[in-house]
Structure formats: C-alpha cells, structure tokens
Amino acid sequence: MGRGEDPLASYRSGVNNNRGHEFEGYIKAGCTYYAIRGRAKVEKTPEPFRVLEKKERGIFVVQFTAHAQPDFQGTLDGGRSIIFEAKYTITEKMAWDVLTENQMDTLDEHESKGALTGVCVGIRENFFFVPWPIWKDMKKLWGKKSVTAKDLEPFRVKFNGAVLFLDYVKKAGGRWISGENCDFNRWRKGQ
C-alpha cells in the first residue's frame, strides 16, 4: 500500500475485485448451463492485450491494446445475438457510469442491429439482467444515476449456483429476452 492510501478503501476495493471475479464465474456457469441445454452459446470476451515481459511462476507484464469491450457475447437459439457487460458491487447501489464510454457505445451499436443487450448486475447476493435501453435511461426512469437491488427487482434473474441471465424470476422481464414489445412505459404498466 502506498503513502496516503486509505487502508479501508483499499480493503473494500480488494474485496469488490474478488467478488467481481466470483460473479463472472457464476455468469460463466450460466453460459455453460445454457450451452448444455441448447438455449445459447455465450462466452467471455477476451481482454485485448499483448505480453511485454514474462517473469517467473507464470507472471506476465502486459499492455492493453484496445478499449475494453462488454464482458460477454454470443448467440441465442434462433440466431439473435446477445452482448452484455457484467458489474458487481458489495455496496447497496450500482452507479450508472460504471461502464466505460466504449462499452456504452458498443452496446448502443449492437442494440441498433437487434441484439439483446444489457448489463448483468450483482448487488451483494442479488442478481439482475437489466436490458440496455433501461440501463442507459436510468436517470430518466428512476430520477437518479444509481440503482439499488429494490429498484432492479423486476429484472431479478434466477440463481442456482449459476447466474441464469436468460431466466427472469418475474414474468415481465422475459419480454426482453423474447424480443416482444420492449417499450419501457408499456413494460412498466404491465401491458
């Protein structure tokens, strides 16, 4: 730890990072679940980097070569593509701006082509798949630029040791997966 660093903030950052890796593992398990059942082929997007130096014990010094893309991409049974970012927090709320500008632009581009796009969110022990049109209009829809698990309740997905990002707990969220009318105001009214 360097001079002037807050030990509590450093600890929280480490815990958040570790839990974030666990969360991605739960999503990868979901990807395997769907692949085995023939519902989707979704994979983790590799980080674009090049190795600068090889060290002992399998340690490498790397340089990222491009802006980060959304974390997962693939194809649903029937041919529709899916692309989403995964974000996890140990705090009570998730901020809108946790995605990079490049990730947001990429999700916009894929959405405009008809892909299922979203943000798979973990808030503590709660898991959600928030459609990109909802996430990007968070301020307009909820009046704030962060959301809690309570706010995201309609987008809660099933969890069985794997984050089942295609299986909403509540029926309303399933409209986004099937591609039915996904206008937010109609969705909110349950039409």
PDB file of C-alpha atoms in Angstrom:
ATOM      1  CA  MET A   1       0.000   0.000   0.000  1.00  0.00           C
ATOM      2  CA  GLY A   2       1.377   3.423  -0.964  1.00  0.00           C
ATOM      3  CA  ARG A   3       1.605   6.554   1.120  1.00  0.00           C
ATOM      4  CA  GLY A   4      -1.645   8.343   1.746  1.00  0.00           C
ATOM      5  CA  GLU A   5      -3.844   5.423   0.687  1.00  0.00           C
ATOM      6  CA  ASP A   6      -6.879   4.767   2.815  1.00  0.00           C
ATOM      7  CA  PRO A   7      -6.484   1.208   4.165  1.00  0.00           C
ATOM      8  CA  LEU A   8     -10.265   0.717   4.437  1.00  0.00           C
ATOM      9  CA  ALA A   9     -10.823   1.873   0.834  1.00  0.00           C
ATOM     10  CA  SER A  10      -8.000  -0.393  -0.321  1.00  0.00           C
ATOM     11  CA  TYR A  11      -9.534  -3.352   1.542  1.00  0.00           C
ATOM     12  CA  ARG A  12     -13.004  -2.683   0.094  1.00  0.00           C
ATOM     13  CA  SER A  13     -11.528  -2.411  -3.391  1.00  0.00           C
ATOM     14  CA  GLY A  14      -9.815  -5.785  -2.982  1.00  0.00           C
ATOM     15  CA  VAL A  15     -12.988  -7.437  -1.680  1.00  0.00           C
ATOM     16  CA  ASN A  16     -15.036  -5.917  -4.514  1.00  0.00           C
ATOM     17  CA  ASN A  17     -12.493  -7.154  -7.068  1.00  0.00           C
ATOM     18  CA  ASN A  18     -12.508 -10.694  -5.665  1.00  0.00           C
ATOM     19  CA  ARG A  19     -16.311 -10.791  -5.533  1.00  0.00           C
ATOM     20  CA  GLY A  20     -16.402  -9.430  -9.096  1.00  0.00           C
ATOM     21  CA  HIS A  21     -14.305 -12.399 -10.260  1.00  0.00           C
ATOM     22  CA  GLU A  22     -16.654 -14.776  -8.412  1.00  0.00           C
ATOM     23  CA  PHE A  23     -19.614 -13.060 -10.086  1.00  0.00           C
ATOM     24  CA  GLU A  24     -18.076 -13.571 -13.537  1.00  0.00           C
ATOM     25  CA  GLY A  25     -17.577 -17.225 -12.605  1.00  0.00           C
ATOM     26  CA  TYR A  26     -21.294 -17.507 -11.775  1.00  0.00           C
ATOM     27  CA  ILE A  27     -22.116 -15.975 -15.175  1.00  0.00           C
ATOM     28  CA  LYS A  28     -19.735 -18.391 -16.940  1.00  0.00           C
ATOM     29  CA  ALA A  29     -21.560 -21.226 -15.165  1.00  0.00           C
ATOM     30  CA  GLY A  30     -24.789 -19.782 -16.571  1.00  0.00           C
ATOM     31  CA  CYS A  31     -23.228 -19.781 -20.047  1.00  0.00           C
ATOM     32  CA  THR A  32     -22.391 -23.479 -19.631  1.00  0.00           C
ATOM     33  CA  TYR A  33     -25.913 -24.199 -18.370  1.00  0.00           C
ATOM     34  CA  TYR A  34     -27.450 -22.608 -21.480  1.00  0.00           C
ATOM     35  CA  ALA A  35     -24.959 -24.263 -23.859  1.00  0.00           C
ATOM     36  CA  ILE A  36     -25.739 -27.734 -22.476  1.00  0.00           C
ATOM     37  CA  ARG A  37     -29.464 -27.093 -22.934  1.00  0.00           C
ATOM     38  CA  GLY A  38     -29.034 -25.673 -26.444  1.00  0.00           C
ATOM     39  CA  ARG A  39     -30.508 -22.290 -25.493  1.00  0.00           C
ATOM     40  CA  ALA A  40     -27.442 -20.153 -26.187  1.00  0.00           C
ATOM     41  CA  LYS A  41     -23.730 -20.079 -26.902  1.00  0.00           C
ATOM     42  CA  VAL A  42     -22.319 -17.191 -24.864  1.00  0.00           C
ATOM     43  CA  GLU A  43     -18.673 -16.678 -23.969  1.00  0.00           C
ATOM     44  CA  LYS A  44     -16.489 -14.284 -22.006  1.00  0.00           C
ATOM     45  CA  THR A  45     -14.918 -11.679 -24.292  1.00  0.00           C
ATOM     46  CA  PRO A  46     -11.122 -11.876 -24.027  1.00  0.00           C
ATOM     47  CA  GLU A  47      -9.310  -8.724 -22.930  1.00  0.00           C
ATOM     48  CA  PRO A  48      -7.209  -7.231 -25.760  1.00  0.00           C
ATOM     49  CA  PHE A  49      -3.596  -7.190 -24.551  1.00  0.00           C
ATOM     50  CA  ARG A  50      -0.040  -8.057 -25.531  1.00  0.00           C
ATOM     51  CA  VAL A  51       2.661  -9.512 -23.324  1.00  0.00           C
ATOM     52  CA  LEU A  52       5.541  -7.122 -22.662  1.00  0.00           C
ATOM     53  CA  GLU A  53       7.562  -9.295 -20.303  1.00  0.00           C
ATOM     54  CA  LYS A  54       7.480 -12.865 -18.980  1.00  0.00           C
ATOM     55  CA  LYS A  55       8.500 -13.338 -15.367  1.00  0.00           C
ATOM     56  CA  GLU A  56       8.912 -16.355 -13.091  1.00  0.00           C
ATOM     57  CA  ARG A  57       5.982 -18.508 -11.902  1.00  0.00           C
ATOM     58  CA  GLY A  58       3.723 -17.634 -14.838  1.00  0.00           C
ATOM     59  CA  ILE A  59       3.605 -13.920 -14.153  1.00  0.00           C
ATOM     60  CA  PHE A  60       3.427 -11.540 -17.118  1.00  0.00           C
ATOM     61  CA  VAL A  61       3.641  -7.791 -17.606  1.00  0.00           C
ATOM     62  CA  VAL A  62       1.017  -6.837 -20.178  1.00  0.00           C
ATOM     63  CA  GLN A  63      -0.235  -3.790 -22.034  1.00  0.00           C
ATOM     64  CA  PHE A  64      -3.856  -3.406 -23.040  1.00  0.00           C
ATOM     65  CA  THR A  65      -4.082  -2.797 -26.793  1.00  0.00           C
ATOM     66  CA  ALA A  66      -7.677  -1.571 -27.133  1.00  0.00           C
ATOM     67  CA  HIS A  67     -10.571  -0.258 -25.073  1.00  0.00           C
ATOM     68  CA  ALA A  68     -12.462  -2.888 -23.097  1.00  0.00           C
ATOM     69  CA  GLN A  69     -15.488  -4.425 -24.817  1.00  0.00           C
ATOM     70  CA  PRO A  70     -18.584  -5.652 -22.958  1.00  0.00           C
ATOM     71  CA  ASP A  71     -17.759  -8.799 -20.984  1.00  0.00           C
ATOM     72  CA  PHE A  72     -19.931 -11.438 -22.690  1.00  0.00           C
ATOM     73  CA  GLN A  73     -21.075 -12.086 -26.282  1.00  0.00           C
ATOM     74  CA  GLY A  74     -22.818 -14.887 -28.091  1.00  0.00           C
ATOM     75  CA  THR A  75     -25.892 -16.158 -29.886  1.00  0.00           C
ATOM     76  CA  LEU A  76     -29.275 -17.263 -28.587  1.00  0.00           C
ATOM     77  CA  ASP A  77     -31.070 -20.290 -30.000  1.00  0.00           C
ATOM     78  CA  GLY A  78     -32.835 -18.953 -33.086  1.00  0.00           C
ATOM     79  CA  GLY A  79     -29.977 -16.683 -34.143  1.00  0.00           C
ATOM     80  CA  ARG A  80     -30.378 -13.480 -32.125  1.00  0.00           C
ATOM     81  CA  SER A  81     -27.059 -12.197 -30.808  1.00  0.00           C
ATOM     82  CA  ILE A  82     -26.525 -11.222 -27.182  1.00  0.00           C
ATOM     83  CA  ILE A  83     -23.909  -8.909 -25.739  1.00  0.00           C
ATOM     84  CA  PHE A  84     -23.694  -7.644 -22.169  1.00  0.00           C
ATOM     85  CA  GLU A  85     -21.449  -6.155 -19.540  1.00  0.00           C
ATOM     86  CA  ALA A  86     -21.133  -7.670 -16.050  1.00  0.00           C
ATOM     87  CA  LYS A  87     -20.869  -5.416 -12.988  1.00  0.00           C
ATOM     88  CA  TYR A  88     -20.783  -6.362  -9.320  1.00  0.00           C
ATOM     89  CA  THR A  89     -20.707  -4.360  -6.092  1.00  0.00           C
ATOM     90  CA  ILE A  90     -20.601  -5.155  -2.390  1.00  0.00           C
ATOM     91  CA  THR A  91     -22.278  -1.802  -1.672  1.00  0.00           C
ATOM     92  CA  GLU A  92     -26.020  -1.031  -1.587  1.00  0.00           C
ATOM     93  CA  LYS A  93     -26.187   0.550  -5.045  1.00  0.00           C
ATOM     94  CA  MET A  94     -24.737   0.388  -8.549  1.00  0.00           C
ATOM     95  CA  ALA A  95     -23.793   3.592 -10.345  1.00  0.00           C
ATOM     96  CA  TRP A  96     -24.802   4.232 -13.954  1.00  0.00           C
ATOM     97  CA  ASP A  97     -21.317   5.271 -15.003  1.00  0.00           C
ATOM     98  CA  VAL A  98     -19.525   2.026 -14.071  1.00  0.00           C
ATOM     99  CA  LEU A  99     -19.466   1.244 -17.795  1.00  0.00           C
ATOM    100  CA  THR A 100     -16.845   2.886 -19.967  1.00  0.00           C
ATOM    101  CA  GLU A 101     -17.867   5.129 -22.843  1.00  0.00           C
ATOM    102  CA  ASN A 102     -16.596   2.488 -25.270  1.00  0.00           C
ATOM    103  CA  GLN A 103     -18.711  -0.233 -23.629  1.00  0.00           C
ATOM    104  CA  MET A 104     -21.796   2.012 -23.802  1.00  0.00           C
ATOM    105  CA  ASP A 105     -21.156   2.836 -27.474  1.00  0.00           C
ATOM    106  CA  THR A 106     -20.705  -0.861 -28.270  1.00  0.00           C
ATOM    107  CA  LEU A 107     -23.963  -1.791 -26.536  1.00  0.00           C
ATOM    108  CA  ASP A 108     -25.756   1.007 -28.431  1.00  0.00           C
ATOM    109  CA  GLU A 109     -24.391  -0.250 -31.758  1.00  0.00           C
ATOM    110  CA  HIS A 110     -25.404  -3.857 -31.117  1.00  0.00           C
ATOM    111  CA  GLU A 111     -28.831  -2.840 -29.828  1.00  0.00           C
ATOM    112  CA  SER A 112     -29.451  -0.831 -33.008  1.00  0.00           C
ATOM    113  CA  LYS A 113     -28.782  -4.025 -35.008  1.00  0.00           C
ATOM    114  CA  GLY A 114     -31.331  -6.039 -32.996  1.00  0.00           C
ATOM    115  CA  ALA A 115     -29.087  -7.764 -30.456  1.00  0.00           C
ATOM    116  CA  LEU A 116     -30.223  -8.482 -26.921  1.00  0.00           C
ATOM    117  CA  THR A 117     -28.035  -6.065 -24.959  1.00  0.00           C
ATOM    118  CA  GLY A 118     -27.807  -5.421 -21.260  1.00  0.00           C
ATOM    119  CA  VAL A 119     -25.915  -5.189 -18.018  1.00  0.00           C
ATOM    120  CA  CYS A 120     -25.778  -8.252 -15.785  1.00  0.00           C
ATOM    121  CA  VAL A 121     -25.672  -6.781 -12.287  1.00  0.00           C
ATOM    122  CA  GLY A 122     -24.700  -8.257  -8.961  1.00  0.00           C
ATOM    123  CA  ILE A 123     -25.551  -6.229  -5.867  1.00  0.00           C
ATOM    124  CA  ARG A 124     -24.339  -8.254  -2.922  1.00  0.00           C
ATOM    125  CA  GLU A 125     -26.256 -11.564  -3.194  1.00  0.00           C
ATOM    126  CA  ASN A 126     -28.823 -10.285  -5.699  1.00  0.00           C
ATOM    127  CA  PHE A 127     -28.508 -10.824  -9.454  1.00  0.00           C
ATOM    128  CA  PHE A 128     -30.211  -8.998 -12.320  1.00  0.00           C
ATOM    129  CA  PHE A 129     -30.135  -8.717 -16.096  1.00  0.00           C
ATOM    130  CA  VAL A 130     -31.007  -5.123 -16.965  1.00  0.00           C
ATOM    131  CA  PRO A 131     -31.794  -4.508 -20.639  1.00  0.00           C
ATOM    132  CA  TRP A 132     -29.533  -1.858 -22.140  1.00  0.00           C
ATOM    133  CA  PRO A 133     -32.427   0.508 -23.075  1.00  0.00           C
ATOM    134  CA  ILE A 134     -33.389   0.567 -19.381  1.00  0.00           C
ATOM    135  CA  TRP A 135     -29.814   0.986 -18.089  1.00  0.00           C
ATOM    136  CA  LYS A 136     -28.909   3.826 -20.442  1.00  0.00           C
ATOM    137  CA  ASP A 137     -32.055   5.795 -19.450  1.00  0.00           C
ATOM    138  CA  MET A 138     -31.601   5.195 -15.720  1.00  0.00           C
ATOM    139  CA  LYS A 139     -31.669   8.904 -14.804  1.00  0.00           C
ATOM    140  CA  LYS A 140     -34.899   9.481 -16.733  1.00  0.00           C
ATOM    141  CA  LEU A 141     -36.598   6.320 -15.471  1.00  0.00           C
ATOM    142  CA  TRP A 142     -35.615   6.354 -11.790  1.00  0.00           C
ATOM    143  CA  GLY A 143     -34.663  10.007 -11.376  1.00  0.00           C
ATOM    144  CA  LYS A 144     -31.123   9.129 -10.310  1.00  0.00           C
ATOM    145  CA  LYS A 145     -27.855   7.801 -11.743  1.00  0.00           C
ATOM    146  CA  SER A 146     -27.607   4.778  -9.479  1.00  0.00           C
ATOM    147  CA  VAL A 147     -29.877   1.869  -8.624  1.00  0.00           C
ATOM    148  CA  THR A 148     -30.434  -0.441  -5.683  1.00  0.00           C
ATOM    149  CA  ALA A 149     -31.492  -4.074  -5.642  1.00  0.00           C
ATOM    150  CA  LYS A 150     -35.022  -2.868  -4.846  1.00  0.00           C
ATOM    151  CA  ASP A 151     -35.047  -0.688  -7.991  1.00  0.00           C
ATOM    152  CA  LEU A 152     -33.925  -3.619 -10.128  1.00  0.00           C
ATOM    153  CA  GLU A 153     -36.345  -6.167  -8.644  1.00  0.00           C
ATOM    154  CA  PRO A 154     -38.339  -6.557 -11.910  1.00  0.00           C
ATOM    155  CA  PHE A 155     -35.103  -7.668 -13.598  1.00  0.00           C
ATOM    156  CA  ARG A 156     -34.048 -10.250 -10.997  1.00  0.00           C
ATOM    157  CA  VAL A 157     -32.778 -13.457 -12.578  1.00  0.00           C
ATOM    158  CA  LYS A 158     -32.674 -16.962 -11.208  1.00  0.00           C
ATOM    159  CA  PHE A 159     -29.589 -18.222  -9.387  1.00  0.00           C
ATOM    160  CA  ASN A 160     -28.786 -21.889  -8.776  1.00  0.00           C
ATOM    161  CA  GLY A 161     -25.047 -21.535  -8.242  1.00  0.00           C
ATOM    162  CA  ALA A 162     -25.036 -20.008 -11.722  1.00  0.00           C
ATOM    163  CA  VAL A 163     -26.415 -16.617 -12.729  1.00  0.00           C
ATOM    164  CA  LEU A 164     -29.203 -17.587 -15.147  1.00  0.00           C
ATOM    165  CA  PHE A 165     -29.239 -14.305 -17.028  1.00  0.00           C
ATOM    166  CA  LEU A 166     -31.878 -15.505 -19.523  1.00  0.00           C
ATOM    167  CA  ASP A 167     -34.359 -16.572 -16.840  1.00  0.00           C
ATOM    168  CA  TYR A 168     -36.114 -13.769 -15.022  1.00  0.00           C
ATOM    169  CA  VAL A 169     -37.808 -14.545 -11.726  1.00  0.00           C
ATOM    170  CA  LYS A 170     -40.780 -12.382 -12.726  1.00  0.00           C
ATOM    171  CA  LYS A 171     -42.640 -12.815 -15.985  1.00  0.00           C
ATOM    172  CA  ALA A 172     -42.404  -9.150 -17.051  1.00  0.00           C
ATOM    173  CA  GLY A 173     -38.649  -9.252 -17.567  1.00  0.00           C
ATOM    174  CA  GLY A 174     -38.921 -12.153 -20.009  1.00  0.00           C
ATOM    175  CA  ARG A 175     -40.272  -9.826 -22.677  1.00  0.00           C
ATOM    176  CA  TRP A 176     -36.764  -8.521 -23.203  1.00  0.00           C
ATOM    177  CA  ILE A 177     -35.347 -11.966 -23.841  1.00  0.00           C
ATOM    178  CA  SER A 178     -38.073 -12.933 -26.304  1.00  0.00           C
ATOM    179  CA  GLY A 179     -37.883  -9.596 -28.125  1.00  0.00           C
ATOM    180  CA  GLU A 180     -41.542  -8.735 -27.532  1.00  0.00           C
ATOM    181  CA  ASN A 181     -42.580  -5.091 -27.337  1.00  0.00           C
ATOM    182  CA  CYS A 182     -39.924  -3.673 -25.056  1.00  0.00           C
ATOM    183  CA  ASP A 183     -41.093  -0.088 -24.743  1.00  0.00           C
ATOM    184  CA  PHE A 184     -40.307   0.898 -21.162  1.00  0.00           C
ATOM    185  CA  ASN A 185     -43.580   2.708 -20.462  1.00  0.00           C
ATOM    186  CA  ARG A 186     -45.661  -0.251 -21.693  1.00  0.00           C
ATOM    187  CA  TRP A 187     -43.459  -2.628 -19.733  1.00  0.00           C
ATOM    188  CA  ARG A 188     -43.839  -0.527 -16.561  1.00  0.00           C
ATOM    189  CA  LYS A 189     -47.655  -0.681 -16.897  1.00  0.00           C
ATOM    190  CA  GLY A 190     -47.568  -4.441 -17.471  1.00  0.00           C
ATOM    191  CA  GLN A 191     -49.148  -4.259 -20.927  1.00  0.00           C
TER     192      GLN A 191
END
